[in-house]
Short mmCIF file of C-alpha atoms and ligand atoms in Angstrom, two decimals:
data_model
loop_
_atom_site.label_atom_id
_atom_site.label_comp_id
_atom_site.label_asym_id
_atom_site.label_seq_id
_atom_site.Cartn_x
_atom_site.Cartn_y
_atom_site.Cartn_z
CA MET P 10 -104.19 145.11 110.20
CA THR P 11 -104.84 141.49 111.10
CA ASN P 12 -107.29 139.12 109.53
CA LYS P 13 -109.31 138.77 112.74
CA LEU P 14 -112.97 139.73 113.00
CA LYS P 15 -113.36 143.38 114.05
CA TYR P 16 -116.29 144.53 116.17
CA PHE P 17 -118.06 147.87 116.01
CA VAL P 18 -120.44 148.09 118.94
CA GLY P 19 -122.74 151.03 119.62
CA ASN P 20 -123.73 151.76 123.21
CA TRP P 21 -126.69 154.12 123.07
CA LYS P 22 -126.97 154.41 126.87
CA MET P 23 -130.23 156.06 128.07
CA PHE P 24 -131.14 157.63 124.73
CA GLY P 25 -133.63 156.98 121.98
CA ASP P 26 -137.29 156.42 121.34
CA ILE P 27 -139.26 154.67 118.67
CA GLY P 28 -138.42 157.47 116.17
CA SER P 29 -134.74 156.54 116.54
CA ILE P 30 -135.40 153.61 114.25
CA LYS P 31 -134.43 155.98 111.43
CA ILE P 32 -130.87 156.03 112.79
CA LEU P 33 -130.80 152.25 112.62
CA HIS P 34 -132.26 152.41 109.12
CA GLN P 35 -129.45 154.68 107.86
CA ILE P 36 -126.78 152.56 109.48
CA SER P 37 -128.25 149.34 108.03
CA ILE P 38 -128.35 150.74 104.49
CA PHE P 39 -124.68 151.68 104.70
CA TYR P 40 -123.61 148.49 106.42
CA ALA P 41 -125.42 146.07 104.10
CA LYS P 42 -123.39 147.43 101.16
CA PHE P 43 -120.17 147.83 103.11
CA LYS P 44 -120.26 144.27 104.40
CA LYS P 45 -120.25 142.92 100.85
CA LYS P 46 -116.87 144.58 100.25
CA VAL P 47 -115.25 144.40 103.68
CA LYS P 48 -116.16 141.11 105.25
CA LYS P 49 -114.38 140.49 108.53
CA ASN P 50 -116.39 142.71 110.82
CA LYS P 51 -119.46 142.64 113.02
CA LEU P 52 -121.84 145.44 113.92
CA ILE P 53 -123.80 145.36 117.17
CA ILE P 54 -126.06 148.08 118.51
CA CYS P 55 -126.89 148.03 122.22
CA VAL P 56 -130.06 149.99 122.83
CA PRO P 57 -132.38 150.67 125.77
CA ASN P 58 -134.63 147.70 126.59
CA THR P 59 -137.64 149.65 125.30
CA LEU P 60 -136.24 149.49 121.74
CA ILE P 61 -134.88 145.95 121.51
CA HIS P 62 -138.00 144.37 120.04
CA SER P 63 -138.71 146.97 117.36
CA PHE P 64 -135.04 147.25 116.39
CA LYS P 65 -134.70 143.50 116.15
CA LYS P 66 -137.69 143.35 113.81
CA LYS P 67 -136.13 146.05 111.67
CA VAL P 68 -132.85 144.15 111.22
CA GLN P 69 -134.26 140.75 110.37
CA SER P 70 -131.56 140.35 107.77
CA ASN P 71 -129.14 139.45 110.57
CA ILE P 72 -126.57 141.91 109.29
CA ILE P 73 -126.69 143.92 112.49
CA SER P 74 -127.05 142.35 115.95
CA ILE P 75 -129.00 144.01 118.74
CA GLY P 76 -127.82 144.06 122.32
CA ALA P 77 -128.95 145.28 125.73
CA GLN P 78 -126.97 147.33 128.24
CA ASN P 79 -127.51 145.58 131.57
CA CYS P 80 -129.66 142.95 133.26
CA HIS P 81 -130.67 141.66 136.67
CA ASP P 82 -128.60 138.84 138.15
CA TYR P 83 -131.61 136.60 138.85
CA PRO P 84 -131.75 133.91 136.16
CA SER P 85 -135.42 133.97 135.14
CA TYR P 86 -138.55 135.68 136.49
CA GLY P 87 -138.83 136.98 140.04
CA ALA P 88 -140.17 139.63 142.40
CA PHE P 89 -137.72 142.39 141.44
CA THR P 90 -139.71 145.51 140.69
CA GLY P 91 -138.42 147.44 137.70
CA SER P 92 -135.82 144.85 136.71
CA VAL P 93 -135.32 142.81 133.56
CA SER P 94 -133.56 139.43 133.47
CA ALA P 95 -131.15 138.06 130.91
CA LEU P 96 -133.79 135.51 129.92
CA MET P 97 -136.28 138.29 129.16
CA LEU P 98 -133.70 140.13 127.06
CA LYS P 99 -132.87 136.99 125.14
CA ASN P 100 -136.57 136.26 124.53
CA ILE P 101 -137.19 139.74 123.13
CA GLY P 102 -134.34 139.39 120.61
CA ALA P 103 -131.14 140.61 122.25
CA GLU P 104 -128.03 138.65 121.28
CA TYR P 105 -125.57 140.60 123.43
CA VAL P 106 -125.59 142.36 126.78
CA ILE P 107 -123.13 144.93 128.09
CA LEU P 108 -122.21 144.18 131.72
CA GLY P 109 -119.96 145.90 134.23
CA HIS P 110 -120.12 149.32 132.58
CA SER P 111 -118.48 151.93 134.81
CA GLU P 112 -121.69 153.98 134.83
CA ASN P 113 -123.33 151.04 136.63
CA ARG P 114 -120.31 150.19 138.77
CA SER P 115 -120.38 153.80 140.02
CA LYS P 116 -123.97 153.22 141.19
CA GLY P 117 -122.85 150.35 143.39
CA GLU P 118 -122.56 147.35 141.07
CA SER P 119 -119.90 145.19 142.71
CA ILE P 120 -117.48 142.77 141.10
CA GLY P 121 -119.46 139.91 142.69
CA LEU P 122 -122.80 141.17 141.39
CA ILE P 123 -121.35 141.56 137.90
CA LYS P 124 -120.16 137.96 138.07
CA LYS P 125 -123.72 136.80 138.82
CA LYS P 126 -125.02 138.84 135.90
CA ILE P 127 -122.43 137.33 133.58
CA GLN P 128 -123.41 133.85 134.73
CA ALA P 129 -127.13 134.55 134.30
CA SER P 130 -126.52 135.89 130.78
CA LEU P 131 -124.32 133.00 129.71
CA ASN P 132 -126.92 130.55 131.04
CA VAL P 133 -129.43 131.84 128.51
CA LYS P 134 -126.74 131.96 125.79
CA LEU P 135 -126.49 135.74 125.58
CA ASN P 136 -123.08 137.01 124.50
CA VAL P 137 -121.51 139.22 127.14
CA ILE P 138 -119.62 142.45 126.53
CA PHE P 139 -117.81 142.77 129.84
CA CYS P 140 -116.48 146.28 130.61
CA ILE P 141 -113.39 146.88 132.69
CA GLY P 142 -111.30 149.98 133.25
CA GLU P 143 -109.42 152.14 135.71
CA THR P 144 -110.06 155.64 137.08
CA LEU P 145 -107.61 158.49 136.43
CA LYS P 146 -106.43 158.31 140.01
CA GLU P 147 -105.66 154.61 139.66
CA LYS P 148 -103.86 155.26 136.38
CA ASN P 149 -101.73 158.00 137.94
CA LYS P 150 -100.84 155.69 140.81
CA LYS P 151 -99.79 153.05 138.25
CA LYS P 152 -102.51 150.70 139.44
CA THR P 153 -104.12 150.06 136.04
CA PHE P 154 -102.98 146.44 135.75
CA SER P 155 -103.86 145.47 139.31
CA VAL P 156 -107.33 147.03 138.92
CA LEU P 157 -107.94 145.22 135.64
CA ARG P 158 -106.69 141.93 137.06
CA LYS P 159 -109.07 142.22 140.01
CA GLN P 160 -112.03 143.04 137.75
CA ILE P 161 -111.30 140.14 135.40
CA LYS P 162 -110.59 137.52 138.05
CA GLY P 163 -113.42 138.69 140.30
CA SER P 164 -116.18 138.44 137.70
CA ILE P 165 -115.16 135.52 135.47
CA GLU P 166 -114.58 131.86 136.26
CA LYS P 167 -112.77 129.21 134.29
CA LYS P 168 -115.97 127.14 134.02
CA PHE P 169 -117.83 129.97 132.21
CA ASN P 170 -118.34 129.71 128.47
CA LEU P 171 -115.36 131.95 127.73
CA ASN P 172 -116.04 131.99 124.00
CA LYS P 173 -119.14 134.06 124.65
CA ILE P 174 -117.35 136.76 126.61
CA ILE P 175 -115.96 139.83 124.87
CA ILE P 176 -113.97 142.21 127.04
CA ALA P 177 -114.29 145.97 126.56
CA TYR P 178 -111.42 147.96 128.03
CA GLU P 179 -112.87 151.36 128.86
CA PRO P 180 -110.62 153.63 130.96
CA ILE P 181 -113.14 155.59 133.03
CA TRP P 182 -111.28 158.83 132.41
CA SER P 183 -111.76 158.33 128.66
CA ILE P 184 -115.53 157.90 128.68
CA GLY P 185 -117.23 161.01 127.34
CA THR P 186 -114.14 163.20 127.85
CA GLY P 187 -112.60 163.27 124.36
CA LYS P 188 -109.39 161.78 125.79
CA ILE P 189 -107.93 158.44 124.77
CA PRO P 190 -104.85 156.63 126.12
CA SER P 191 -101.55 156.80 124.23
CA VAL P 192 -100.76 154.16 121.61
CA TYR P 193 -97.96 152.95 123.87
CA ASP P 194 -100.31 152.48 126.84
CA LEU P 195 -102.99 150.82 124.73
CA ASN P 196 -100.53 148.33 123.26
CA LYS P 197 -99.27 147.43 126.71
CA THR P 198 -102.71 147.23 128.30
CA PHE P 199 -104.26 145.11 125.55
CA LYS P 200 -101.39 142.62 125.72
CA PHE P 201 -101.78 142.53 129.50
CA ILE P 202 -105.56 141.90 129.37
CA LYS P 203 -105.24 139.13 126.78
CA ASN P 204 -102.42 137.34 128.56
CA GLU P 205 -104.01 137.71 131.97
CA PHE P 206 -107.26 136.22 130.69
CA LYS P 207 -105.49 133.31 129.00
CA LYS P 208 -103.36 132.60 132.04
CA SER P 209 -106.11 132.98 134.66
CA PHE P 210 -108.66 130.74 132.97
CA ARG P 211 -106.19 128.51 131.13
CA SER P 212 -108.09 129.23 127.92
CA LYS P 213 -106.62 127.97 124.67
CA THR P 214 -107.23 131.17 122.76
CA LEU P 215 -106.79 134.84 123.49
CA PRO P 216 -110.02 136.72 124.21
CA THR P 217 -111.56 139.37 121.98
CA VAL P 218 -110.85 142.75 123.54
CA LEU P 219 -112.50 146.01 122.44
CA TYR P 220 -111.50 149.56 123.22
CA GLY P 221 -114.11 152.04 124.46
CA GLY P 222 -113.97 155.68 125.56
CA SER P 223 -114.39 158.74 123.31
CA VAL P 224 -113.95 156.81 120.07
CA ASN P 225 -114.75 159.14 117.17
CA ASP P 226 -114.33 159.45 113.40
CA LYS P 227 -110.97 161.27 113.90
CA ASN P 228 -109.13 159.26 116.55
CA ILE P 229 -110.19 155.98 114.91
CA SER P 230 -107.26 156.36 112.49
CA ILE P 231 -104.83 156.31 115.43
CA LEU P 232 -106.68 153.43 117.09
CA SER P 233 -106.73 151.40 113.85
CA SER P 234 -102.94 151.22 113.95
CA ILE P 235 -103.08 149.05 117.09
CA SER P 236 -103.55 145.49 115.89
CA GLU P 237 -104.23 144.14 119.40
CA ILE P 238 -107.54 146.05 119.45
CA ASP P 239 -110.28 143.74 118.17
CA GLY P 240 -112.95 146.41 117.89
CA PHE P 241 -114.64 149.34 119.56
CA LEU P 242 -117.41 150.10 122.02
CA VAL P 243 -118.71 153.48 120.91
CA GLY P 244 -120.97 155.62 123.10
CA ALA P 245 -122.01 159.12 122.01
CA ALA P 246 -120.78 158.82 118.41
CA SER P 247 -122.88 155.69 117.80
CA ARG P 248 -126.10 157.69 118.10
CA SER P 249 -125.24 159.75 115.02
CA PRO P 250 -125.49 157.65 111.86
CA LYS P 251 -122.91 159.84 110.09
CA LYS P 252 -120.36 159.65 112.90
CA PHE P 253 -120.82 155.93 113.44
CA ILE P 254 -120.58 155.19 109.72
CA ASP P 255 -117.46 157.40 109.44
CA ILE P 256 -115.83 155.51 112.30
CA ILE P 257 -116.27 152.25 110.40
CA LYS P 258 -115.17 153.74 107.07
CA ASN P 259 -112.15 155.52 108.52
CA TYR P 260 -111.03 152.43 110.37
CA TYR P 261 -110.35 150.75 107.04
CA LYS P 262 -108.77 153.78 105.32
P1 PGA Y 2 -118.21 157.39 124.82
O1 PGA Y 2 -118.79 156.20 125.71
O2 PGA Y 2 -117.84 156.81 123.48
O3 PGA Y 2 -119.33 158.38 124.73
O4 PGA Y 2 -116.99 157.92 125.52
C1 PGA Y 2 -118.27 154.90 125.64
C2 PGA Y 2 -118.98 154.01 126.62
O5 PGA Y 2 -119.35 154.47 127.71
O6 PGA Y 2 -119.21 152.82 126.34
#
């Protein structure tokens, strides 16, 4: 295990109401104590927009960061019925925003649109968790690297504030299926993503890259053996305090 900061990010998706604050409460009690012993990690919970404000108030201690899960590409306010801008998310207390999630790409979000959203978010100093990943068909046709390259190069530019972009590698066939890639594939893919990013944008440092897709309290022990992985984007399991806490605990076992 390296000495680098490790991220544990919950992606609640379209779940939760005001009563879900008790989940946050349980996680915060655990994490406040845990953080005193195990320092080099960061916990972020990305919730529906309806919960950002109340959750942010609950975690004033700054131990846990709150994030959003998408935004409009327009930089401030505008006539876009039903949409929320990065500026509005920032003003309500979000520190992070997930962009490019495959569940949104599958609804028509293009590489170009995601780029605009990244730019809008960086402009208001939101940290971006940028999701990339291949379908099973692409994997079977050995197109994983070309797909990832296209997603990275198509949505990021050298002039962006690269330090505020975290990449989340989420193979689409892993999300919600209970399947994760082999250790061999993950090692190869993480090295590829990091080198591609460094080379494409001539950045001095390697980016932070998370793994997402069916992470649970069992497979985390396999995933923790891969030092290239800088953290995890956890969907379903992050909505159960016990499962989410066990993922963090078991990572360090
Ligand atoms: P999952 O979702 O952990 O439920 O597979 C991950 C994600 O979609 O970010």
